[in-house]
Coordinates of C-alpha atoms in Angstrom, one line a residue:
M1 CA 145.8 121.5 -13.6
C2 CA 144.5 120.2 -16.9
G3 CA 141.3 119.7 -18.9
I4 CA 139.6 116.3 -18.9
I5 CA 137.0 114.6 -21.0
G6 CA 135.0 111.4 -20.5
M7 CA 132.4 109.7 -22.8
Y8 CA 130.4 106.5 -22.0
S9 CA 128.1 105.4 -24.7
M10 CA 125.1 103.1 -24.2
R11 CA 124.2 103.0 -27.9
E12 CA 126.4 104.2 -30.8
P13 CA 130.2 103.9 -31.1
I14 CA 132.1 107.0 -29.8
S15 CA 133.4 109.3 -32.5
A16 CA 137.2 109.7 -32.4
A17 CA 136.8 113.0 -34.2
L18 CA 134.4 114.4 -31.6
L19 CA 136.6 113.2 -28.8
E20 CA 139.6 115.1 -30.4
Q21 CA 137.4 118.1 -31.0
S22 CA 136.2 118.2 -27.4
T23 CA 139.7 117.7 -26.0
L24 CA 141.1 120.5 -28.2
R25 CA 138.5 122.9 -26.9
L26 CA 140.2 122.6 -23.5
A27 CA 143.7 123.5 -24.9
H28 CA 143.8 126.6 -22.7
R29 CA 143.6 124.4 -19.6
G30 CA 146.4 122.1 -20.9
P31 CA 148.7 123.6 -23.6
D32 CA 151.5 121.2 -22.9
G33 CA 150.0 118.1 -24.6
R34 CA 146.8 116.3 -25.6
R35 CA 146.1 112.6 -25.5
T36 CA 143.0 110.5 -25.9
W37 CA 142.0 106.9 -25.5
I38 CA 139.0 104.9 -26.8
S39 CA 138.2 101.4 -25.7
E40 CA 138.3 98.5 -28.2
D41 CA 134.4 98.3 -28.3
R42 CA 134.3 102.2 -28.7
R43 CA 131.9 102.5 -25.8
V44 CA 134.2 104.5 -23.5
A45 CA 136.6 107.3 -24.2
L46 CA 138.9 109.6 -22.2
G47 CA 140.7 112.8 -23.2
H48 CA 143.3 114.9 -21.5
A49 CA 144.8 118.3 -22.2
R50 CA 147.9 118.6 -20.0
L51 CA 149.4 121.5 -18.0
S52 CA 152.7 120.1 -16.9
I53 CA 153.5 120.9 -13.3
I54 CA 154.5 117.7 -11.5
D55 CA 156.6 115.1 -13.4
L56 CA 157.3 117.1 -16.6
A57 CA 158.8 114.0 -18.4
T58 CA 156.5 111.0 -17.8
G59 CA 153.2 112.4 -16.5
D60 CA 151.1 112.1 -19.7
Q61 CA 147.5 110.9 -19.4
P62 CA 145.3 108.9 -19.6
I63 CA 147.2 106.6 -17.2
A64 CA 146.5 102.9 -17.2
S65 CA 146.7 100.4 -14.3
E66 CA 149.3 97.6 -14.3
D67 CA 147.0 95.2 -16.2
E68 CA 145.4 98.1 -18.3
S69 CA 141.9 97.3 -17.0
L70 CA 141.6 100.7 -15.4
R71 CA 142.3 104.1 -16.9
I72 CA 142.1 107.6 -15.4
V73 CA 142.3 111.3 -16.4
V74 CA 142.9 113.9 -13.6
N75 CA 142.5 117.6 -13.4
G76 CA 144.2 119.0 -10.3
E77 CA 146.8 118.3 -7.6
F78 CA 147.1 115.6 -4.9
Y79 CA 149.2 116.9 -2.1
D80 CA 151.6 114.8 0.1
F81 CA 151.4 112.2 -2.7
E82 CA 154.9 110.9 -2.2
R83 CA 153.9 109.4 1.1
T84 CA 150.8 107.8 -0.4
R85 CA 152.9 106.5 -3.3
S86 CA 155.4 104.9 -1.0
D87 CA 152.5 103.1 0.9
L88 CA 151.1 101.9 -2.4
E89 CA 154.5 100.6 -3.7
S90 CA 155.0 98.8 -0.4
R91 CA 151.7 96.9 -1.2
G92 CA 153.0 95.8 -4.6
H93 CA 151.7 98.6 -6.9
R94 CA 153.9 99.4 -9.9
F95 CA 153.8 103.0 -11.1
R96 CA 154.1 104.1 -14.8
T97 CA 154.8 107.8 -14.0
R98 CA 156.2 110.0 -11.3
S99 CA 153.0 112.1 -11.4
D100 CA 150.8 112.8 -8.3
S101 CA 147.8 111.9 -10.4
E102 CA 148.6 108.2 -10.6
I103 CA 148.0 107.6 -6.9
A104 CA 144.2 107.9 -7.4
L105 CA 144.3 105.0 -9.9
H106 CA 146.0 102.7 -7.5
L107 CA 144.1 103.8 -4.4
Y108 CA 140.9 102.9 -6.4
E109 CA 142.3 99.5 -7.1
D110 CA 142.6 98.9 -3.4
F111 CA 139.7 100.7 -1.9
G112 CA 137.2 101.5 -4.7
T113 CA 135.3 104.7 -4.3
A114 CA 136.5 105.0 -0.7
C115 CA 139.8 106.1 -2.2
L116 CA 138.4 109.6 -2.0
Q117 CA 138.9 109.7 1.7
Q118 CA 142.7 109.4 1.2
L119 CA 143.0 112.1 -1.4
R120 CA 144.1 115.6 -0.3
G121 CA 143.9 118.4 -2.8
E122 CA 142.0 120.2 -5.5
F123 CA 140.8 117.7 -8.1
A124 CA 138.3 116.3 -10.5
F125 CA 138.9 113.0 -12.2
I126 CA 137.3 110.4 -14.5
L127 CA 138.2 106.7 -14.1
W128 CA 137.1 103.8 -16.2
D129 CA 136.8 100.5 -14.5
G130 CA 136.6 98.0 -17.3
P131 CA 136.1 94.7 -15.4
N132 CA 133.1 96.2 -13.5
D133 CA 131.8 98.2 -16.5
T134 CA 131.7 101.3 -14.3
L135 CA 132.6 104.9 -15.0
F136 CA 133.6 106.7 -11.7
A137 CA 134.0 110.5 -11.7
A138 CA 134.6 112.6 -8.6
R139 CA 135.1 116.2 -7.6
D140 CA 137.0 117.6 -4.6
R141 CA 135.3 118.4 -1.3
L142 CA 134.9 122.1 -1.8
G143 CA 134.3 122.3 -5.6
I144 CA 137.6 124.0 -6.4
K145 CA 137.9 122.0 -9.7
P146 CA 134.9 121.9 -12.0
L147 CA 133.2 118.8 -13.5
Y148 CA 130.2 119.0 -15.8
Y149 CA 128.1 116.2 -17.2
T150 CA 125.2 115.5 -19.5
L151 CA 123.3 112.6 -21.1
H152 CA 122.8 113.2 -24.8
Q153 CA 121.4 110.7 -27.3
G154 CA 122.5 107.7 -25.2
T155 CA 126.0 108.9 -24.3
L156 CA 127.1 110.3 -21.0
Y157 CA 129.6 113.2 -21.5
L158 CA 131.8 114.7 -18.8
A159 CA 134.2 117.6 -19.1
S160 CA 136.1 120.3 -17.1
E161 CA 134.1 123.0 -18.9
I162 CA 130.8 123.3 -20.6
K163 CA 132.3 124.5 -23.9
A164 CA 134.0 121.1 -24.3
L165 CA 130.6 119.4 -24.0
L166 CA 129.2 121.7 -26.7
A167 CA 132.2 120.9 -28.9
A168 CA 131.3 117.2 -28.6
G169 CA 127.9 117.9 -30.2
V170 CA 125.8 118.6 -27.1
P171 CA 123.3 121.4 -28.0
G172 CA 123.6 124.7 -26.2
R173 CA 120.4 126.2 -24.9
W174 CA 119.4 128.4 -22.0
D175 CA 117.9 126.7 -19.0
H176 CA 115.2 129.2 -18.1
A177 CA 114.7 127.9 -14.5
A178 CA 118.4 128.1 -13.7
F179 CA 118.6 131.6 -15.3
F180 CA 115.7 132.7 -13.1
Q181 CA 117.6 131.3 -10.1
A182 CA 120.8 133.1 -11.1
N183 CA 119.0 136.4 -11.5
H184 CA 118.4 136.3 -7.7
F185 CA 122.1 136.5 -7.1
L186 CA 122.1 132.8 -6.0
A187 CA 124.7 131.9 -8.7
T188 CA 123.3 128.6 -10.0
P189 CA 122.3 125.7 -7.7
Q190 CA 125.3 123.6 -7.0
D191 CA 124.2 120.8 -9.3
S192 CA 123.0 122.8 -12.3
T193 CA 124.2 125.3 -14.9
L194 CA 122.7 128.0 -17.1
F195 CA 122.7 125.4 -20.0
E196 CA 119.7 123.2 -20.4
G197 CA 120.5 119.5 -19.7
I198 CA 124.0 120.2 -18.5
D199 CA 124.7 119.6 -14.8
Q200 CA 127.6 119.7 -12.3
V201 CA 128.9 116.9 -10.2
P202 CA 128.4 118.8 -6.8
P203 CA 131.3 119.5 -4.5
G204 CA 132.1 116.6 -2.3
C205 CA 130.3 114.1 -4.5
F206 CA 131.1 111.4 -7.0
L207 CA 129.2 110.0 -10.0
L208 CA 128.9 106.3 -10.9
A209 CA 127.6 105.2 -14.3
S210 CA 127.0 101.6 -15.2
G211 CA 124.6 99.7 -17.4
G212 CA 122.6 102.8 -18.3
R213 CA 122.2 104.0 -14.6
I214 CA 123.7 107.2 -13.3
R215 CA 124.0 107.9 -9.6
L216 CA 125.4 110.8 -7.5
I217 CA 126.7 110.0 -4.1
R218 CA 128.0 112.5 -1.4
Y219 CA 131.3 111.5 0.3
W220 CA 131.9 114.8 2.3
D221 CA 130.1 117.7 3.9
F222 CA 130.8 120.4 6.4
D223 CA 129.1 118.8 9.4
Y224 CA 129.3 121.9 11.6
P225 CA 129.0 121.1 15.3
A226 CA 125.6 121.5 17.1
A227 CA 125.0 124.8 18.8
D228 CA 124.8 123.1 22.1
D229 CA 128.2 121.4 21.6
S230 CA 129.7 121.0 25.0
R231 CA 133.4 120.9 24.2
P232 CA 135.4 123.1 26.6
V233 CA 136.5 126.5 25.4
E234 CA 140.3 126.8 25.1
P235 CA 142.6 129.9 25.4
D236 CA 142.8 132.0 22.3
A237 CA 146.5 131.3 22.0
E238 CA 145.9 127.5 21.7
Y239 CA 143.3 128.0 18.9
A240 CA 145.7 130.4 17.1
E241 CA 148.6 127.9 17.3
R242 CA 146.6 125.0 16.0
F243 CA 145.2 127.1 13.1
R244 CA 148.7 128.4 12.3
H245 CA 150.1 124.9 12.2
A246 CA 147.3 123.6 9.9
L247 CA 147.5 126.6 7.5
D248 CA 151.3 126.5 7.4
E249 CA 151.3 122.8 6.4
A250 CA 148.7 123.5 3.7
V251 CA 150.9 126.3 2.3
R252 CA 154.1 124.2 2.5
L253 CA 152.5 121.3 0.6
R254 CA 151.3 123.7 -2.1
L255 CA 154.8 125.0 -2.8
R256 CA 155.7 121.5 -4.2
A257 CA 156.0 121.8 -8.0
D258 CA 158.5 121.2 -10.8
V259 CA 158.0 124.7 -12.0
P260 CA 158.2 128.2 -10.3
V261 CA 155.4 129.0 -7.8
G262 CA 154.2 132.6 -7.2
C263 CA 151.5 134.3 -5.1
Y264 CA 148.5 136.4 -5.8
L265 CA 148.6 139.3 -3.3
S266 CA 146.0 141.9 -2.3
G267 CA 145.9 144.2 0.7
G268 CA 143.7 141.6 2.6
I269 CA 144.8 139.4 5.4
D270 CA 144.1 136.2 3.4
S271 CA 146.6 136.5 0.6
C272 CA 149.0 138.3 2.9
A273 CA 149.0 135.4 5.4
V274 CA 149.6 132.9 2.6
L275 CA 152.5 135.0 1.2
G276 CA 154.0 135.5 4.7
L277 CA 153.9 131.8 5.5
A278 CA 155.2 130.8 2.1
A279 CA 158.1 133.1 2.5
T280 CA 159.2 131.2 5.6
H281 CA 159.6 128.0 3.4
R282 CA 161.6 129.6 0.6
A283 CA 165.2 130.7 0.5
D284 CA 164.6 132.8 -2.6
P285 CA 162.1 135.7 -3.0
I286 CA 158.6 134.8 -4.1
R287 CA 157.1 136.7 -7.0
A288 CA 153.9 138.4 -5.7
F289 CA 151.3 139.5 -8.4
T290 CA 149.0 142.3 -7.4
L291 CA 146.1 144.0 -9.3
T292 CA 145.9 147.8 -9.0
F293 CA 143.0 150.0 -10.0
D294 CA 142.8 153.6 -11.0
R295 CA 140.1 154.4 -8.4
A296 CA 141.5 154.9 -4.9
D297 CA 138.7 153.2 -2.9
Y298 CA 139.1 150.0 -4.9
D299 CA 142.9 149.9 -5.1
E300 CA 145.0 147.9 -2.6
G301 CA 148.4 148.3 -4.4
A302 CA 150.1 150.3 -1.6
L303 CA 149.0 147.8 1.1
A304 CA 150.2 144.9 -1.1
R305 CA 153.5 146.6 -1.8
E306 CA 154.2 147.1 1.9
M307 CA 153.3 143.4 2.6
A308 CA 155.6 142.2 -0.2
A309 CA 158.5 144.2 1.3
H310 CA 157.8 142.8 4.7
A311 CA 157.9 139.2 3.4
G312 CA 160.9 139.8 1.2
A313 CA 158.9 139.1 -1.9
E314 CA 159.3 140.5 -5.4
F315 CA 156.4 142.8 -6.0
H316 CA 154.8 142.7 -9.4
P317 CA 151.9 145.1 -9.9
I318 CA 149.4 144.8 -12.8
P319 CA 147.5 148.0 -13.4
I320 CA 144.0 147.6 -14.6
R321 CA 141.9 150.4 -16.3
Q322 CA 138.3 150.5 -17.3
S323 CA 139.4 150.2 -20.9
D324 CA 141.2 146.9 -20.0
L325 CA 138.0 145.6 -18.4
A326 CA 135.9 146.6 -21.5
D327 CA 138.4 145.0 -23.9
H328 CA 138.3 141.6 -22.2
F329 CA 134.8 141.5 -20.6
I330 CA 133.2 139.2 -23.2
D331 CA 136.2 136.9 -23.4
A332 CA 136.2 136.5 -19.6
T333 CA 132.5 135.9 -19.5
W334 CA 132.9 133.2 -22.2
Q335 CA 135.5 131.5 -19.9
A336 CA 133.3 131.9 -16.8
E337 CA 130.2 130.2 -18.4
T338 CA 128.0 132.0 -15.9
L339 CA 126.6 135.4 -15.0
C340 CA 128.9 138.0 -13.4
F341 CA 127.8 140.8 -11.1
N342 CA 131.1 142.8 -11.2
A343 CA 134.0 143.1 -13.5
H344 CA 136.3 141.6 -10.9
G345 CA 136.3 138.4 -12.8
V346 CA 137.7 140.2 -15.8
A347 CA 140.4 141.7 -13.6
K348 CA 141.4 138.2 -12.4
Y349 CA 141.4 137.1 -16.1
L350 CA 144.0 139.8 -16.8
L351 CA 145.9 139.0 -13.6
S352 CA 146.3 135.3 -14.7
R353 CA 147.4 136.5 -18.2
A354 CA 150.2 138.6 -16.6
V355 CA 151.2 135.6 -14.5
R356 CA 151.5 133.4 -17.6
D357 CA 153.4 136.1 -19.4
A358 CA 155.9 136.3 -16.5
G359 CA 156.6 132.6 -17.0
Y360 CA 154.6 131.2 -14.1
K361 CA 152.2 128.3 -14.2
V362 CA 151.4 128.0 -10.4
V363 CA 150.2 130.6 -7.9
L364 CA 149.0 130.4 -4.3
T365 CA 145.8 132.3 -3.6
G366 CA 143.8 133.4 -0.6
E367 CA 140.3 132.3 -1.8
G368 CA 138.2 130.4 0.7
S369 CA 139.3 132.1 3.9
D370 CA 136.1 134.2 4.1
E371 CA 134.0 131.1 3.7
I372 CA 135.5 129.1 6.5
L373 CA 136.2 132.0 8.9
A374 CA 133.2 134.3 8.3
G375 CA 135.1 137.0 6.6
Y376 CA 132.4 138.9 4.7
P377 CA 130.5 141.7 6.3
P378 CA 127.1 139.9 6.3
F379 CA 128.5 137.2 8.6
R380 CA 129.5 139.8 11.1
R381 CA 126.0 141.2 10.9
D382 CA 124.6 137.7 11.5
M383 CA 126.8 137.4 14.6
L384 CA 125.5 140.6 16.0
L385 CA 121.9 139.9 15.3
Y386 CA 121.5 136.2 15.9
N387 CA 124.3 135.0 18.1
A388 CA 123.2 137.3 20.9
R389 CA 124.2 135.3 24.0
G390 CA 126.0 137.6 26.4
Q391 CA 125.8 140.6 24.1
D392 CA 124.8 144.1 25.3
E393 CA 121.9 145.4 23.2
E394 CA 123.2 149.0 23.1
E395 CA 126.7 147.8 22.1
V396 CA 125.1 145.6 19.4
R397 CA 123.2 148.6 17.9
R398 CA 126.4 150.6 17.9
L399 CA 128.4 147.9 16.2
L400 CA 125.7 147.3 13.6
D401 CA 125.8 151.0 12.7
E402 CA 129.6 150.9 12.5
L403 CA 129.5 147.9 10.3
Q404 CA 127.0 149.5 7.9
T405 CA 128.9 152.8 7.6
S406 CA 132.4 151.2 7.5
N407 CA 131.6 149.2 4.4
P408 CA 130.4 151.6 1.7
V409 CA 131.5 149.2 -1.1
S410 CA 129.4 146.4 0.4
R411 CA 126.1 148.3 0.9
G412 CA 123.4 147.0 -1.3
L413 CA 125.5 144.0 -2.4
L414 CA 126.7 142.2 0.7
L415 CA 124.8 144.3 3.3
P416 CA 121.0 144.8 2.9
E417 CA 119.9 148.2 1.9
G418 CA 116.6 149.2 0.3
A419 CA 113.5 147.3 -0.8
A420 CA 113.9 143.5 -1.0
L421 CA 112.1 140.4 -2.2
P422 CA 110.2 138.5 0.5
L423 CA 112.2 135.8 2.3
T424 CA 109.3 134.1 4.2
S425 CA 110.3 130.6 3.2
V426 CA 113.9 131.1 4.5
R427 CA 112.6 132.5 7.9
R428 CA 110.2 129.6 8.3
A429 CA 112.9 127.0 7.5
L430 CA 115.8 128.5 9.5
G431 CA 114.1 130.7 12.1
F432 CA 116.1 133.7 10.8
V433 CA 117.3 135.1 7.4
P434 CA 121.1 135.1 6.8
S435 CA 122.2 138.6 6.0
W436 CA 123.9 137.7 2.7
L437 CA 120.5 136.3 1.4
E438 CA 118.8 139.5 2.7
A439 CA 121.4 141.6 0.9
Y440 CA 121.0 139.7 -2.4
A441 CA 117.2 139.9 -2.1
T442 CA 117.6 143.7 -2.3
A443 CA 119.7 143.4 -5.5
A444 CA 117.3 140.8 -6.9
F445 CA 114.4 143.2 -6.3
R446 CA 116.1 145.7 -8.7
L447 CA 116.8 143.0 -11.3
R448 CA 113.3 141.5 -11.3
S449 CA 111.9 144.9 -12.1
L450 CA 113.6 144.5 -15.6
F451 CA 112.2 141.1 -16.5
A452 CA 110.3 140.7 -19.7
P453 CA 106.5 140.1 -19.1
D454 CA 106.6 136.5 -20.5
F455 CA 109.7 135.5 -18.4
A456 CA 108.2 137.1 -15.3
A457 CA 104.9 135.2 -15.9
E458 CA 106.7 131.9 -16.5
F459 CA 108.0 132.0 -13.0
A460 CA 105.5 134.2 -11.2
R461 CA 104.7 131.6 -8.6
R462 CA 108.2 130.3 -8.1
D463 CA 110.1 131.0 -4.8
P464 CA 113.8 130.9 -5.6
Y465 CA 114.7 130.7 -2.0
R466 CA 112.5 127.6 -1.5
V467 CA 114.2 126.1 -4.5
L468 CA 117.6 126.8 -3.0
L469 CA 116.7 125.1 0.3
N470 CA 115.0 122.2 -1.3
G471 CA 118.3 121.2 -2.9
L472 CA 120.3 121.1 0.4
D473 CA 120.3 118.8 3.4
A474 CA 118.7 121.3 5.7
P475 CA 117.8 118.8 8.5
G476 CA 121.3 117.2 8.4
Q477 CA 123.5 120.2 7.9
L478 CA 121.6 123.3 9.2
T479 CA 119.2 122.2 12.0
G480 CA 120.6 122.9 15.4
R481 CA 123.6 124.8 14.2
E482 CA 124.7 128.3 15.2
P483 CA 123.1 130.9 12.9
V484 CA 126.5 132.1 11.7
N485 CA 127.5 128.6 10.7
Q486 CA 124.2 128.1 9.0
S487 CA 124.9 131.2 7.0
L488 CA 128.4 130.1 6.2
Y489 CA 127.1 126.7 5.1
L490 CA 124.6 128.2 2.7
W491 CA 127.2 130.5 1.2
S492 CA 129.6 127.7 0.8
K493 CA 127.1 125.6 -1.1
V494 CA 125.9 128.3 -3.4
M495 CA 128.3 131.2 -3.9
L496 CA 131.6 129.5 -3.2
P497 CA 131.7 126.8 -5.9
S498 CA 129.4 128.4 -8.5
Y499 CA 130.8 131.9 -8.3
V500 CA 133.9 132.6 -6.2
L501 CA 135.8 129.5 -7.3
T502 CA 134.6 130.0 -10.9
V503 CA 134.5 133.7 -11.7
L504 CA 137.4 134.6 -9.3
G505 CA 139.2 131.2 -9.4
D506 CA 139.6 128.2 -11.7
R507 CA 138.0 129.6 -14.9
M508 CA 139.9 132.9 -14.9
E509 CA 143.2 131.2 -14.0
M510 CA 142.9 128.3 -16.4
A511 CA 141.9 130.6 -19.2
H512 CA 145.7 131.4 -19.4
S513 CA 147.0 128.0 -18.2
V514 CA 147.6 129.0 -14.6
E515 CA 147.0 126.7 -11.7
G516 CA 145.6 128.3 -8.6
R517 CA 146.3 126.6 -5.3
L518 CA 144.1 127.4 -2.3
P519 CA 145.7 126.6 1.2
F520 CA 142.6 127.8 3.0
L521 CA 140.5 125.2 1.3
D522 CA 142.8 122.3 2.2
H523 CA 140.2 120.0 3.8
H524 CA 142.3 119.6 7.0
V525 CA 142.2 123.4 7.4
V526 CA 138.4 123.5 6.6
E527 CA 137.6 120.7 9.1
L528 CA 139.6 122.5 11.8
A529 CA 137.9 125.9 11.1
R530 CA 134.4 124.3 11.2
S531 CA 135.0 123.1 14.8
L532 CA 136.1 126.5 16.1
P533 CA 133.9 128.5 18.4
I534 CA 132.1 131.4 16.7
S535 CA 134.1 133.8 18.8
Q536 CA 137.3 132.6 17.1
K537 CA 135.8 133.6 13.7
I538 CA 134.2 136.9 14.7
R539 CA 135.0 139.0 17.8
G540 CA 132.8 142.1 17.9
I541 CA 133.0 143.3 14.3
T542 CA 136.5 141.9 13.8
E543 CA 136.3 139.1 11.4
K544 CA 138.7 136.1 11.1
Y545 CA 140.0 136.6 14.6
V546 CA 141.9 133.3 14.8
L547 CA 143.6 134.0 11.5
R548 CA 144.7 137.4 12.7
E549 CA 146.3 135.9 15.8
A550 CA 147.7 132.9 14.0
A551 CA 149.4 134.9 11.2
R552 CA 150.3 138.0 13.3
P553 CA 154.1 137.2 13.1
V554 CA 154.2 137.3 9.3
L555 CA 151.8 140.2 8.7
T556 CA 152.3 144.0 8.6
A557 CA 150.6 145.9 11.4
T558 CA 148.4 147.6 8.7
V559 CA 147.1 144.3 7.4
H560 CA 146.6 142.8 10.8
G561 CA 144.3 145.6 11.9
R562 CA 142.4 146.1 8.6
H563 CA 138.8 145.0 8.1
K564 CA 137.7 142.9 5.1
H565 CA 137.2 144.8 1.9
P566 CA 135.5 142.6 -0.7
F567 CA 137.5 142.3 -4.0
L568 CA 135.5 144.3 -6.5
A569 CA 136.5 146.2 -9.6
P570 CA 135.4 149.9 -9.8
P571 CA 131.7 150.0 -11.0
A572 CA 131.2 150.9 -14.6
A573 CA 128.2 152.9 -13.6
L574 CA 130.5 155.4 -11.8
S575 CA 132.7 156.0 -14.9
P576 CA 130.7 157.7 -17.7
G577 CA 133.0 158.3 -20.7
E578 CA 135.1 155.2 -19.9
R579 CA 135.1 152.2 -22.3
L580 CA 133.4 149.8 -19.9
H581 CA 130.6 152.2 -19.4
E582 CA 130.3 152.7 -23.1
L583 CA 130.3 148.9 -23.7
M584 CA 127.5 148.6 -21.2
Q585 CA 125.4 151.3 -22.8
E586 CA 125.9 150.1 -26.4
T587 CA 125.2 146.5 -25.6
L588 CA 122.2 147.0 -23.4
R589 CA 120.6 149.5 -25.8
G590 CA 121.4 147.3 -28.9
P591 CA 120.4 144.0 -30.6
A592 CA 122.3 141.8 -28.1
L593 CA 119.9 142.6 -25.2
A594 CA 116.9 142.6 -27.6
S595 CA 117.6 139.0 -28.6
L596 CA 117.5 137.8 -25.0
P597 CA 114.1 136.4 -24.0
F598 CA 114.5 137.4 -20.3
Y599 CA 114.5 141.2 -20.1
D600 CA 112.3 144.1 -21.1
Q601 CA 114.7 146.3 -23.1
S602 CA 112.5 149.4 -22.7
K603 CA 112.9 149.2 -18.9
V604 CA 116.6 148.6 -19.2
V605 CA 117.0 151.7 -21.4
A606 CA 114.9 153.7 -19.0
L607 CA 117.3 152.7 -16.2
L608 CA 120.4 153.6 -18.4
D609 CA 118.8 157.0 -19.1
S610 CA 118.3 157.7 -15.4
L611 CA 121.9 156.9 -14.3
P612 CA 123.3 160.5 -14.7
A613 CA 120.8 161.9 -12.3
L614 CA 121.4 159.2 -9.6
S615 CA 123.8 159.6 -6.6
D616 CA 127.0 157.7 -6.6
D617 CA 125.6 155.3 -4.0
A618 CA 122.5 154.6 -6.2
R619 CA 124.6 154.0 -9.3
T620 CA 126.9 151.7 -7.3
A621 CA 123.8 149.7 -6.1
F622 CA 122.6 149.3 -9.7
D623 CA 126.0 148.3 -11.1
P624 CA 125.7 144.6 -10.2
V625 CA 122.3 144.5 -12.1
L626 CA 123.8 146.1 -15.2
M627 CA 126.8 143.7 -15.1
I628 CA 124.5 140.7 -14.9
L629 CA 122.7 142.0 -18.0
L630 CA 125.9 142.6 -19.8
S631 CA 127.3 139.2 -19.0
A632 CA 124.1 137.5 -20.1
C633 CA 124.4 139.3 -23.5
G634 CA 128.0 138.0 -23.7
L635 CA 127.0 134.4 -23.0
H636 CA 124.1 134.6 -25.4
E637 CA 126.2 135.8 -28.3
R638 CA 129.4 133.8 -27.7
Y639 CA 127.6 130.5 -27.2
N640 CA 125.0 131.2 -29.8
L641 CA 122.3 130.2 -27.3

C-alpha cells in the first residue's frame, strides 16, 4: 500500500513545492520512497509515497507506459497479477518494473476504463492519459482503499487522505450537512466527507476529468438476486465446499509478498478462519497479532491464544489499557479523518504500531465477513422479523428474546433499545426498517438532544434517512430483494467503506505503514456470497452458517460454536478514574467543545454530571455519544477547522 496524489489544473501551472508538500504529508503511508512527476506544460502532476511490498528493487512510481504518454500511481495490491502480466507480454507490452501495479497501466492501454473488470484486489489509482487529455482515477469495488478529490481554484486535486489535500492548499472547513448526517450514526454518505468541498470517489466507481468536466461512473455493485429467484436449493455441503474454495483462494493470493506476512487474530470466526486457511499454505508458523483488554467481557485473548495454538501460529498479544487509549485517541482520530463512536479505532491504531515494531508490513485481516454473510446481531433480528416464511411465531419470539439478552455489548448500539428518531421515510421506501438503522436511530436520539440550538434549527426539517436513501440506487439495488439483503446492502454502502474500512481498517493500519489484506472482500468471494440463500447466512440465530461449515476443519470447537461479538473497546464511561474517562471529562467540559458550533456544552456537562448515578447499561448506551463528541473535538483542534 502507498499514498497517491494527483493534480489536474485547468488554469494556473501546478506548483512543484505544493506537490512535494502534499506527497510528504502521506509519508506514513509510504516511508520507503517518494517520487513526483509534472507534465511539461505543468497542467498535470502525480505524486507517490511508497510502501515496498512487491518488487522491492524496481517498483518505484509514477510508472510510465512504453511511449511515456501514460503515467500511473497506485495504492494497493492487484492479486494474481503474474497471470495478467504474462497475457499482456504475449500481446507485445513491455514492462519497466516487476511490480503488480504496472498491469493496470497496460490493461488501460488495451481496454480503457474497462480495464477495471480485469483487476482483482484492494486498490485506488490515478492515471494520466496524455493523448486524450484525460485523468482517470478509480477505487476498488468495496472501498477498501480510499480516494478523495476536490476542485479548488480551477485545479482538481486527488489524494489517498484528506490531510494531503489540505497540505496542497485546499482550505479545511466543516461541512455542516455532512456533520449532521454523521451525528445520526450514518458515518458520512459514501461520496462525501466531513470537510466542505471534499468528496470521495465512491466504492466501485471511477472518475474521469477532461476539458474542465468531471464525471463519476459506477462499474460494479452488489446486484443481490431477486427475492423470487428460482434457482434450485443445493445441499449445505455443496455451498460450504464452494465457499471454502473461494475463500481459500483469496487467502492464498494474499500471502504473496516479498516481505513477511502476518495475521490479525481475535476470538471471532472471521480472523480465525483466515489464520486457519493461511496456515495450510505455509510451512513456517505465521505470526498472529491479538489485542487484549483489561476488562473480561471485551477481551478475546484466551480464545485467540487457543486458535493460534490450533493453527500452529506464533501468538503475539498486545495488551491495551484505558491509559493507552487516552494517550493515542487524538492521534488516531487525526488519522481517521472522521467521527468515532468507540475507542476500538485507537486500539487498532496501537495494534498496527505493534505489527510495524515487530518488523511486519503486511497482515491478513477478517474485516468484511460480517457485511457479506450477515454477521452482526441486527441482521439476525431482520431475519427473524422480516424473512418469516416457514417460521413458527412462538419460536421467533423466543429467538428474538435470546438474541437481545445474549448480546449485552450490542444493546443500544447494534440492537434497538429505548426511544428512537422516527424512521417513516425508510419504512415507506423499503416496506420495513432494517434493525441496524433502528438501533442507530436510538443512539442518534440521545445525540440530537445535545445539539446547539442554532445547529438544530439549521437542520430542523431535514430527514437524514431520506438523504441516505436519495443517494443510493434503491430501485435498482433494493426493490424486490430479501429484507436481509436490503439491510446488508445499506450497511455495505454506508458503514463499511466510511467507518469499518476506515476507522478499523486502512487508516489505522497505514498510520504505521502496515498493509491490511482482506480475503473476505475479494470480489470473487463477495459475488459468491451475494448469491447464497439467506439460510446459508443465518440459520435461526446462528450467523455466518456457511462460513462455519466451510471453515470447520481449521477452527477450534470453541470458535466454531461462538456467536458474533462486535469488536469494541471497553467504554470510557464505565471506567471513572481511568485516563480515557478523564480525557473525555476534561475535553468535553473545556474550551475544545466550547469552540465547536454543533453542541450545547451546558447539556453535555449535565450529561457528564449524571453519569455516576446511571446504571452500567445506561452508561454503556451513552458511551458512543460521548466518543463522537470527543472525536469531533479532536478533529476540530488537529485540523484547525
